[in-house]
Every structure is written in C-alpha cells, then in structure tokens.
Tab-separated table of C-alpha atoms and ligand atoms in Angstrom:
chain	number	residue	atom	x	y	z
A	666	MET	CA	97.559	93.669	96.322
A	667	ARG	CA	97.612	90.893	93.731
A	668	GLN	CA	99.797	88.513	93.052
A	669	LEU	CA	102.135	89.371	89.203
A	670	ILE	CA	103.125	86.542	87.414
A	671	CYS	CA	104.645	86.187	84.325
A	672	ALA	CA	104.365	82.910	82.770
A	673	GLY	CA	106.227	80.674	79.557
A	674	ASN	CA	104.442	79.003	77.348
A	675	TRP	CA	106.598	76.888	75.077
A	676	LYS	CA	103.925	74.787	73.625
A	677	MET	CA	105.604	71.801	71.392
A	678	HIS	CA	109.359	73.358	71.744
A	679	LYS	CA	112.746	72.423	73.027
A	680	THR	CA	113.395	68.288	73.875
A	681	ALA	CA	114.940	67.443	77.775
A	682	ARG	CA	118.073	68.610	77.415
A	683	GLU	CA	117.217	71.883	75.460
A	684	ALA	CA	114.736	73.156	77.698
A	685	GLY	CA	118.235	72.924	80.433
A	686	ALA	CA	120.296	74.827	78.692
A	687	PHE	CA	118.119	77.119	78.168
A	688	VAL	CA	116.781	76.720	82.114
A	689	ASP	CA	121.524	77.235	83.252
A	690	THR	CA	121.701	80.812	80.789
A	691	PHE	CA	118.452	81.734	82.301
A	692	LEU	CA	118.770	80.938	86.618
A	693	PRO	CA	121.084	83.648	86.603
A	694	LEU	CA	119.299	86.620	84.142
A	695	ALA	CA	116.475	85.828	86.632
A	696	ARG	CA	117.744	87.249	89.450
A	697	ALA	CA	117.012	90.907	88.040
A	698	VAL	CA	113.648	89.948	88.990
A	699	PRO	CA	111.765	91.789	91.016
A	700	GLU	CA	110.909	89.415	93.726
A	701	ARG	CA	107.087	89.825	93.336
A	702	VAL	CA	107.146	88.887	90.384
A	703	GLU	CA	105.859	85.065	89.560
A	704	ILE	CA	107.630	83.581	87.353
A	705	VAL	CA	106.464	80.154	86.194
A	706	ILE	CA	107.504	78.426	83.393
A	707	CYS	CA	105.370	75.449	81.090
A	708	PRO	CA	107.789	72.968	79.542
A	709	PRO	CA	106.178	69.880	77.492
A	710	PHE	CA	106.003	66.942	80.014
A	711	THR	CA	108.963	65.907	78.443
A	712	ALA	CA	111.309	68.595	79.918
A	713	LEU	CA	109.135	68.253	83.166
A	714	ALA	CA	112.273	66.746	84.952
A	715	ALA	CA	114.837	68.094	83.073
A	716	VAL	CA	113.826	71.327	84.265
A	717	GLY	CA	111.867	70.685	87.630
A	718	SER	CA	115.566	69.551	88.638
A	719	LYS	CA	117.388	72.440	87.358
A	720	LEU	CA	114.541	74.534	89.987
A	721	ASN	CA	115.261	72.670	92.543
A	722	SER	CA	112.343	74.921	94.835
A	723	GLY	CA	114.272	77.918	94.249
A	724	ARG	CA	111.142	81.005	93.212
A	725	ILE	CA	110.581	79.854	89.638
A	726	ARG	CA	107.735	77.297	89.600
A	727	LEU	CA	106.570	75.071	86.945
A	728	GLY	CA	103.919	74.230	85.171
A	729	ALA	CA	101.649	72.473	82.560
A	730	GLN	CA	100.293	73.068	79.426
A	731	ASP	CA	97.446	70.912	79.960
A	732	VAL	CA	95.813	68.192	82.337
A	733	HIS	CA	93.431	65.332	81.895
A	734	TRP	CA	90.231	65.159	84.714
A	735	GLU	CA	90.763	62.125	85.908
A	736	GLU	CA	93.714	60.632	88.351
A	737	SER	CA	93.954	57.628	86.259
A	738	GLY	CA	92.162	55.446	83.599
A	739	ALA	CA	92.279	54.061	80.076
A	740	PHE	CA	93.081	57.266	78.732
A	741	THR	CA	95.106	57.057	75.979
A	742	GLY	CA	98.061	59.806	75.855
A	743	ALA	CA	96.489	61.801	78.731
A	744	ILE	CA	98.920	62.980	81.646
A	745	SER	CA	97.049	63.449	85.160
A	746	ALA	CA	97.389	66.535	88.058
A	747	PRO	CA	98.945	63.395	91.034
A	748	MET	CA	101.670	62.961	88.301
A	749	LEU	CA	102.148	66.486	87.939
A	750	ARG	CA	102.287	66.897	91.098
A	751	GLU	CA	105.345	64.045	91.452
A	752	HIS	CA	107.216	65.888	89.116
A	753	GLY	CA	107.029	69.798	91.523
A	754	VAL	CA	103.886	70.619	88.787
A	755	GLN	CA	102.800	73.665	90.671
A	756	TYR	CA	100.587	75.595	87.573
A	757	VAL	CA	99.136	74.084	84.960
A	758	ILE	CA	97.713	75.629	82.107
A	759	VAL	CA	93.622	74.641	80.865
A	760	GLY	CA	91.743	75.851	77.948
A	761	HIS	CA	94.523	76.341	75.852
A	762	SER	CA	93.263	77.891	72.639
A	763	GLU	CA	95.179	75.752	70.922
A	764	ARG	CA	93.937	72.392	73.109
A	765	ARG	CA	90.725	73.934	71.702
A	766	GLU	CA	90.833	73.956	68.428
A	767	TYR	CA	93.877	70.698	67.504
A	768	PHE	CA	92.590	68.665	70.598
A	769	GLY	CA	89.353	69.069	70.766
A	770	ASP	CA	88.955	70.979	74.592
A	771	THR	CA	84.897	71.964	74.863
A	772	ASP	CA	83.547	74.492	78.053
A	773	LEU	CA	82.986	71.220	79.393
A	774	THR	CA	85.772	69.501	79.705
A	775	VAL	CA	88.030	73.005	80.409
A	776	ARG	CA	85.761	72.949	83.576
A	777	LEU	CA	86.748	68.958	84.792
A	778	LYS	CA	89.895	69.448	84.022
A	779	THR	CA	89.888	73.409	85.919
A	780	ALA	CA	88.343	71.030	88.594
A	781	ALA	CA	90.652	68.101	89.201
A	782	ALA	CA	93.926	70.591	88.848
A	783	LEU	CA	92.484	72.480	91.505
A	784	ALA	CA	92.236	68.878	93.925
A	785	GLY	CA	94.778	67.804	92.654
A	786	GLY	CA	96.896	70.227	94.655
A	787	LEU	CA	97.422	72.379	91.487
A	788	THR	CA	96.886	76.332	90.512
A	789	PRO	CA	94.813	75.882	87.043
A	790	ILE	CA	95.447	78.816	84.860
A	791	VAL	CA	92.882	79.099	82.677
A	792	ALA	CA	92.745	80.869	79.543
A	793	VAL	CA	89.935	82.001	77.579
A	794	GLY	CA	89.943	85.061	74.105
A	795	GLU	CA	87.802	84.984	71.481
A	796	THR	CA	88.944	84.669	67.688
A	797	LEU	CA	88.897	87.849	65.543
A	798	GLU	CA	85.323	87.158	64.120
A	799	LEU	CA	84.070	87.473	66.699
A	800	ARG	CA	86.389	90.608	67.782
A	801	ASP	CA	84.822	92.289	64.529
A	802	ALA	CA	81.606	91.761	65.388
A	803	GLY	CA	81.329	93.114	69.207
A	804	ARG	CA	81.676	90.149	70.734
A	805	ALA	CA	85.178	89.016	72.571
A	806	LEU	CA	83.044	90.658	75.603
A	807	ALA	CA	79.810	88.463	75.772
A	808	HIS	CA	82.419	85.362	74.486
A	809	VAL	CA	85.026	85.645	77.781
A	810	ALA	CA	82.603	86.451	80.216
A	811	LEU	CA	80.312	82.904	78.814
A	812	GLN	CA	84.035	80.848	78.527
A	813	THR	CA	85.382	82.203	81.833
A	814	ARG	CA	81.510	81.622	83.912
A	815	ALA	CA	82.059	77.539	81.687
A	816	ALA	CA	85.004	77.121	83.214
A	817	LEU	CA	84.037	78.234	86.744
A	818	GLU	CA	81.035	76.088	87.131
A	819	GLY	CA	80.072	74.769	90.286
A	820	LEU	CA	83.630	75.343	91.803
A	821	SER	CA	83.610	76.679	96.292
A	822	GLU	CA	84.381	80.052	96.695
A	823	SER	CA	87.474	79.185	98.077
A	824	ASP	CA	88.596	76.575	94.940
A	825	ILE	CA	87.795	80.131	92.851
A	826	ALA	CA	90.066	82.145	95.325
A	827	ARG	CA	93.204	79.306	93.627
A	828	ILE	CA	92.707	80.433	90.235
A	829	VAL	CA	94.740	81.857	87.625
A	830	LEU	CA	93.220	83.509	85.045
A	831	ALA	CA	94.734	84.552	80.942
A	832	TYR	CA	92.889	86.432	78.283
A	833	GLU	CA	94.390	85.352	74.880
A	834	PRO	CA	92.611	87.164	72.670
A	835	ILE	CA	92.891	84.039	69.021
A	836	TRP	CA	93.833	86.608	66.682
A	837	ALA	CA	97.000	87.993	68.664
A	838	ILE	CA	98.393	84.868	69.095
A	839	GLY	CA	101.686	84.322	67.668
A	840	THR	CA	101.069	87.207	65.208
A	841	GLY	CA	102.863	90.029	65.853
A	842	ARG	CA	99.695	91.874	66.066
A	843	ASN	CA	99.328	92.846	70.320
A	844	CYS	CA	95.681	93.935	71.434
A	845	ASP	CA	96.279	97.640	73.071
A	846	PRO	CA	96.633	97.569	76.242
A	847	ALA	CA	93.428	99.672	77.306
A	848	GLU	CA	91.276	97.265	74.752
A	849	ALA	CA	92.547	93.692	76.689
A	850	ASN	CA	92.035	95.486	80.292
A	851	ALA	CA	88.294	95.904	79.591
A	852	VAL	CA	87.425	92.457	78.559
A	853	MET	CA	89.554	91.629	82.140
A	854	ALA	CA	87.534	94.200	84.285
A	855	ALA	CA	84.824	92.107	82.469
A	856	MET	CA	85.826	88.663	83.037
A	857	ARG	CA	86.317	89.871	86.764
A	858	ALA	CA	83.057	91.293	87.288
A	859	CYS	CA	81.423	88.310	85.760
A	860	VAL	CA	82.023	85.542	88.364
A	861	PRO	CA	81.390	86.515	91.872
A	862	GLY	CA	85.474	86.014	93.934
A	863	LEU	CA	87.022	87.408	91.230
A	864	ARG	CA	88.322	90.511	92.762
A	865	ASP	CA	91.489	88.879	93.872
A	866	VAL	CA	92.556	86.484	91.146
A	867	PRO	CA	95.792	87.670	88.822
A	868	ILE	CA	94.638	87.738	85.008
A	869	LEU	CA	96.776	87.499	82.866
A	870	TYR	CA	96.746	88.813	79.083
A	871	GLY	CA	99.065	86.793	76.220
A	872	GLY	CA	98.808	87.484	72.347
A	873	SER	CA	102.563	88.812	71.271
A	874	VAL	CA	103.386	89.948	75.067
A	875	LYS	CA	107.278	91.079	74.193
A	876	ALA	CA	109.414	92.149	76.809
A	877	GLU	CA	109.581	95.808	74.609
A	878	ASN	CA	105.501	96.012	75.646
A	879	ILE	CA	104.361	93.420	79.273
A	880	ALA	CA	105.330	97.371	81.396
A	881	ALA	CA	102.086	98.884	79.099
A	882	TYR	CA	99.989	95.726	79.947
A	883	THR	CA	101.034	95.091	83.876
A	884	ALA	CA	100.572	99.340	84.393
A	885	GLN	CA	96.766	98.453	84.204
A	886	SER	CA	94.448	98.065	86.472
A	887	ASP	CA	92.889	94.621	85.444
A	888	ILE	CA	96.428	93.436	84.234
A	889	ASP	CA	98.776	90.790	85.909
A	890	GLY	CA	101.119	89.793	83.885
A	891	GLY	CA	101.770	87.676	81.230
A	892	LEU	CA	101.281	84.671	79.780
A	893	VAL	CA	104.139	84.474	77.248
A	894	GLY	CA	104.632	81.862	73.656
A	895	GLY	CA	107.658	82.706	71.560
A	896	ALA	CA	108.937	85.287	73.931
A	897	SER	CA	109.710	82.792	76.696
A	898	LEU	CA	111.587	80.933	74.601
A	899	ASP	CA	114.958	82.968	74.744
A	900	PRO	CA	116.331	82.981	78.549
A	901	ALA	CA	117.214	86.598	77.721
A	902	SER	CA	114.112	87.859	75.604
A	903	PHE	CA	112.225	85.798	78.736
A	904	ALA	CA	114.166	87.427	81.659
A	905	ALA	CA	114.092	91.068	80.151
A	906	LEU	CA	110.489	90.422	80.080
A	907	CYS	CA	109.676	89.596	83.312
A	908	ALA	CA	111.821	92.102	84.808
A	909	ASN	CA	110.138	94.867	82.807
A	910	ALA	CA	106.902	93.035	83.827
A	911	GLY	CA	107.601	94.006	87.052
A	912	GLY	CA	109.515	97.966	86.494
A	913	ALA	CA	112.216	96.798	87.079
B	1464	13P	P1	102.816	84.951	72.043
B	1464	13P	O1	103.431	85.174	73.050
B	1464	13P	O2	104.427	83.960	70.783
B	1464	13P	O3	101.768	85.030	70.826
B	1464	13P	O4	101.724	83.373	71.560
B	1464	13P	C1	101.033	83.208	73.603
B	1464	13P	C2	100.582	82.322	74.039
B	1464	13P	O5	99.025	81.402	73.248
B	1464	13P	C3	100.694	81.962	75.167
B	1464	13P	O6	99.961	81.167	75.949
C-alpha cells in the first residue's frame, strides 16, 4: 500500500515567528489525523529552524521548497541538500511550476535537483503540471509524461522507489478551480505508467485542494494525498484537510 501524504507548501508566506505560532496551534489539532497520513510542512528557508525545533522529530515532517544541485559553491542565494539536512529537513519540493515560471527552472535543472536531493538523503517531491493552454489543446497527458520522464532520467531503480511525485495543473493553482478528481486521476495514472518503477511511488494532487475536497482525491486509485498551498496556511484548515485525507 502506498503512503498517504499531505504536504503544505507555504510558498513565500510566514516569518519565522509566524511559522512558530502556526506549529503551536497545529500540533494539538494534528492529533486527530490518522497515523497513516504523513504530514509535511514546507515553510520558507528562513522558518525551517523555528518549525523544525517545534516539530522535534515527532510525526510531522519538515520539508523545503527548493534545493540547489551542488553541495556548495559560488551560487549566491542558493541552498544545498546538506544545509537542509542539518535543519532536519526530510522532504524537498522540486520543479514547482512557480520555480519553473519565475526562477528559470528547466527540465534539466529539475533533474539535477531531484538527483541532488536523493544523493543528499532527502525525499524529492517532484512537481509537474500543464498550463490551461496545453490542457485545452488535449496535451496534458503528453506534457506531464514528458516532464516526469525528464525529471527522473538517469535515476536508478532504488532512487525512483524513494521519490514522491506531484501533479499540479497550473490552471488549478490558487484559482479555486480544482481539477475534477477523476480527470486528475487519469493524468496521474498516466504519469505512473510513463517510467518503470512508479507503481508504489506516492503521487500527490495539487491545485486548490481544501479540507472539503481532499477526500474526493484520495478516494481515487492513483492519488495518494495533496500538495497544498493556500489551505495549508491556517492550522485548523490544514489539520482538517489532513484528517479528511485519511478518511477520519
Ligand atoms: P493552492 O493550494 O493554493 O492552489 O496551491 C497549490 C500549490 O501550488 C501547492 O504547491
């Protein structure tokens, strides 16, 4: 059985102080979340220490939102896998559409970052997704398959077994227009089939996921949780979402 995961991607929200206050409120609420749901919080880099110290190696995992592919070097502004590991980070989002659109991430750098995360002992959450234009042109499946294959190119079977994938249709991100669960499931089943070894890899859906709609996704055959933006910023709504994901 594949792992169920709810990962909160806070994007560029919350100072360290605000992040600490979130965790204080969230921890007691998270007790209602079934154990089989892995909860991941991905704050900005500057809040990793504040969040990590409060999670204190409990059941909630710490994630980051990006990683550089080198361990160290002259890369102003970048953060490497060993730096994240030292903060207790276990997951890292790679290839988010906002990184691709605003920060120049390409299929090649996404592949390098995925490999670096794995080599550094982190679990990459590799994100792919199509624009509305591509979807309307009937090219969603082909596009996400292409991005998925590109990101995983050259990885060993044992590395592929350690990754997490996320399908985030760009038109559904932050729009309130979530993808129909059956449609998302079809895309995700195609992703699972496009590279050998993905049968047991969790694939998360992202794009306007809320406490009210997550169960309709996790009920699908190929959807193993959510990558959540806006609804992960409020402790009560994220706790309810994680609980509903596990059918609590
Ligand atoms: P929203 O949940 O705000 O639509 O964001 C989704 C997302 O981009 C998570 O990575």
